[in-house]
Amino acid sequence: MIQYKKCEAGDEKWVIEIVKQFRNQTISTQKAKDLVNNKNIWIYIAYDNDIVCGYTLSYVLERMDCDSNMLMIYHCFVNDSYWHQHIGQTLMEMVLEQAHQMHYTFLITQDTNEAANGLYQKLGGQLHNENKNVYYWYGLSKPKI
């Protein structure tokens, strides 16, 4: 059964596994510890027993033009063998729920990534029409597009 959680102190093993499985690299336990202990880095995972099925990685960014922060969703990946189980959607919904109090949330993706674009639109994201990159904005204070 697939379970979901936000990584926190003590979840270093999950971060190490994410980097190994999805990035084909290794990181130290200390690096993983630094990531999960950083309040400006949000890592949500979907897991099935000891297998990471998918994850999101987001960064809280301080703004200089207002008192509210914004959130950049940097990664949303699901292992191919777990596709079509709404894992990416559930992870994104968890991130967006926590980010609700922020000024706005954004992500950047490729216009050729049809699955990602479909998911982001389904979740209420709006394209930024004036930028050559594909941006999706969420939240009450979205920029005028």
CSV table of C-alpha atoms in Angstrom, one decimal:
chain,number,residue,atom,x,y,z
A,1,MET,CA,0.0,0.0,0.0
A,2,ILE,CA,1.4,3.4,-1.0
A,3,GLN,CA,1.9,5.8,1.8
A,4,TYR,CA,2.8,9.5,1.8
A,5,LYS,CA,4.8,11.8,4.1
A,6,LYS,CA,6.8,15.0,4.3
A,7,CYS,CA,10.4,14.2,5.1
A,8,GLU,CA,11.6,15.5,8.4
A,9,ALA,CA,14.5,14.9,10.8
A,10,GLY,CA,15.2,11.2,10.9
A,11,ASP,CA,14.2,10.6,7.3
A,12,GLU,CA,17.7,10.8,5.8
A,13,LYS,CA,17.4,7.3,4.4
A,14,TRP,CA,14.5,8.4,2.2
A,15,VAL,CA,16.5,11.3,0.8
A,16,ILE,CA,19.5,9.1,0.1
A,17,GLU,CA,17.2,6.6,-1.7
A,18,ILE,CA,15.6,9.4,-3.8
A,19,VAL,CA,19.0,10.7,-5.0
A,20,LYS,CA,20.1,7.1,-5.8
A,21,GLN,CA,17.0,6.0,-7.5
A,22,PHE,CA,15.9,9.1,-9.4
A,23,ARG,CA,19.2,11.0,-9.9
A,24,ASN,CA,21.5,8.0,-10.2
A,25,GLN,CA,23.9,9.6,-7.8
A,26,THR,CA,24.9,9.2,-4.1
A,27,ILE,CA,25.0,11.7,-1.3
A,28,SER,CA,26.3,11.5,2.3
A,29,THR,CA,24.1,10.9,5.3
A,30,GLN,CA,25.2,14.4,6.5
A,31,LYS,CA,24.0,16.0,3.2
A,32,ALA,CA,20.7,14.2,3.5
A,33,LYS,CA,20.4,15.3,7.1
A,34,ASP,CA,21.1,18.9,6.1
A,35,LEU,CA,18.3,18.7,3.5
A,36,VAL,CA,15.6,17.3,5.8
A,37,ASN,CA,16.5,19.8,8.6
A,38,ASN,CA,16.4,22.8,6.3
A,39,LYS,CA,13.0,24.5,6.9
A,40,ASN,CA,13.2,26.1,3.4
A,41,ILE,CA,13.4,22.7,1.7
A,42,TRP,CA,10.3,20.6,1.4
A,43,ILE,CA,10.6,16.9,0.4
A,44,TYR,CA,7.4,14.9,0.1
A,45,ILE,CA,7.6,11.2,-0.7
A,46,ALA,CA,5.3,8.4,-1.8
A,47,TYR,CA,6.6,5.0,-0.7
A,48,ASP,CA,5.6,1.4,-0.8
A,49,ASN,CA,7.3,-0.5,2.0
A,50,ASP,CA,11.0,0.5,1.4
A,51,ILE,CA,10.6,1.6,-2.2
A,52,VAL,CA,10.3,5.3,-3.0
A,53,CYS,CA,7.5,5.5,-5.7
A,54,GLY,CA,7.7,9.2,-6.2
A,55,TYR,CA,8.7,12.5,-4.6
A,56,THR,CA,8.5,16.3,-4.8
A,57,LEU,CA,11.2,18.7,-3.9
A,58,SER,CA,10.3,22.4,-3.3
A,59,TYR,CA,12.2,25.5,-2.1
A,60,VAL,CA,10.8,28.3,0.0
A,61,LEU,CA,12.1,31.5,-1.4
A,62,GLU,CA,12.1,34.8,0.5
A,63,ARG,CA,10.7,37.8,-1.4
A,64,MET,CA,12.0,41.3,-1.2
A,65,ASP,CA,8.9,43.0,-2.5
A,66,CYS,CA,6.4,41.7,0.1
A,67,ASP,CA,6.2,40.0,3.5
A,68,SER,CA,5.1,36.6,2.1
A,69,ASN,CA,7.4,34.0,0.8
A,70,MET,CA,6.9,32.0,-2.4
A,71,LEU,CA,7.4,28.3,-3.2
A,72,MET,CA,9.2,26.9,-6.2
A,73,ILE,CA,8.3,23.3,-6.9
A,74,TYR,CA,11.6,22.0,-8.3
A,75,HIS,CA,11.0,18.3,-8.9
A,76,CYS,CA,7.9,16.1,-9.1
A,77,PHE,CA,8.9,12.6,-10.2
A,78,VAL,CA,7.1,9.2,-10.1
A,79,ASN,CA,8.9,5.9,-10.8
A,80,ASP,CA,7.7,4.6,-14.2
A,81,SER,CA,6.4,1.3,-12.6
A,82,TYR,CA,4.0,3.4,-10.4
A,83,TRP,CA,2.5,5.6,-13.1
A,84,HIS,CA,-1.3,5.9,-13.4
A,85,GLN,CA,-1.9,5.6,-9.7
A,86,HIS,CA,-2.4,9.4,-9.0
A,87,ILE,CA,0.9,9.5,-7.0
A,88,GLY,CA,2.1,12.7,-8.7
A,89,GLN,CA,-1.2,14.3,-8.2
A,90,THR,CA,-1.4,13.3,-4.5
A,91,LEU,CA,2.1,14.6,-3.9
A,92,MET,CA,1.4,17.9,-5.6
A,93,GLU,CA,-1.8,18.3,-3.7
A,94,MET,CA,0.1,17.8,-0.4
A,95,VAL,CA,2.6,20.5,-1.4
A,96,LEU,CA,0.0,23.0,-2.6
A,97,GLU,CA,-2.0,22.5,0.6
A,98,GLN,CA,1.0,23.4,2.8
A,99,ALA,CA,1.9,26.2,0.5
A,100,HIS,CA,-1.6,27.7,0.6
A,101,GLN,CA,-0.6,30.5,3.0
A,102,MET,CA,2.3,31.7,0.8
A,103,HIS,CA,2.0,34.6,-1.6
A,104,TYR,CA,2.2,32.2,-4.6
A,105,THR,CA,3.7,29.0,-5.7
A,106,PHE,CA,5.3,28.3,-9.1
A,107,LEU,CA,7.0,25.7,-11.1
A,108,ILE,CA,8.7,25.4,-14.5
A,109,THR,CA,8.4,22.5,-16.9
A,110,GLN,CA,9.0,21.7,-20.5
A,111,ASP,CA,6.2,22.4,-23.0
A,112,THR,CA,6.8,18.9,-24.5
A,113,ASN,CA,6.1,17.2,-21.2
A,114,GLU,CA,2.4,16.5,-21.9
A,115,ALA,CA,1.8,14.4,-18.8
A,116,ALA,CA,3.2,17.0,-16.4
A,117,ASN,CA,1.4,19.8,-18.2
A,118,GLY,CA,-1.9,17.9,-17.9
A,119,LEU,CA,-1.4,17.3,-14.2
A,120,TYR,CA,-0.4,20.9,-13.4
A,121,GLN,CA,-3.5,22.2,-15.3
A,122,LYS,CA,-5.7,19.7,-13.6
A,123,LEU,CA,-4.5,21.0,-10.2
A,124,GLY,CA,-5.5,24.6,-11.1
A,125,GLY,CA,-2.2,25.9,-12.3
A,126,GLN,CA,-2.2,28.7,-14.9
A,127,LEU,CA,0.3,29.1,-17.7
A,128,HIS,CA,2.4,32.3,-17.9
A,129,ASN,CA,1.6,33.3,-21.5
A,130,GLU,CA,4.4,35.8,-21.9
A,131,ASN,CA,7.4,33.5,-21.1
A,132,LYS,CA,9.1,31.1,-23.4
A,133,ASN,CA,9.4,28.6,-20.6
A,134,VAL,CA,6.3,26.9,-19.3
A,135,TYR,CA,5.4,28.3,-15.9
A,136,TYR,CA,2.4,27.3,-13.7
A,137,TRP,CA,1.3,29.6,-10.9
A,138,TYR,CA,-0.9,28.7,-8.0
A,139,GLY,CA,-2.4,30.8,-5.2
A,140,LEU,CA,-4.5,33.8,-4.5
A,141,SER,CA,-1.8,36.4,-5.5
A,142,LYS,CA,-0.8,34.9,-8.9
A,143,PRO,CA,0.9,37.4,-11.2
A,144,LYS,CA,-1.3,38.9,-13.9
A,145,ILE,CA,-1.0,36.7,-16.9
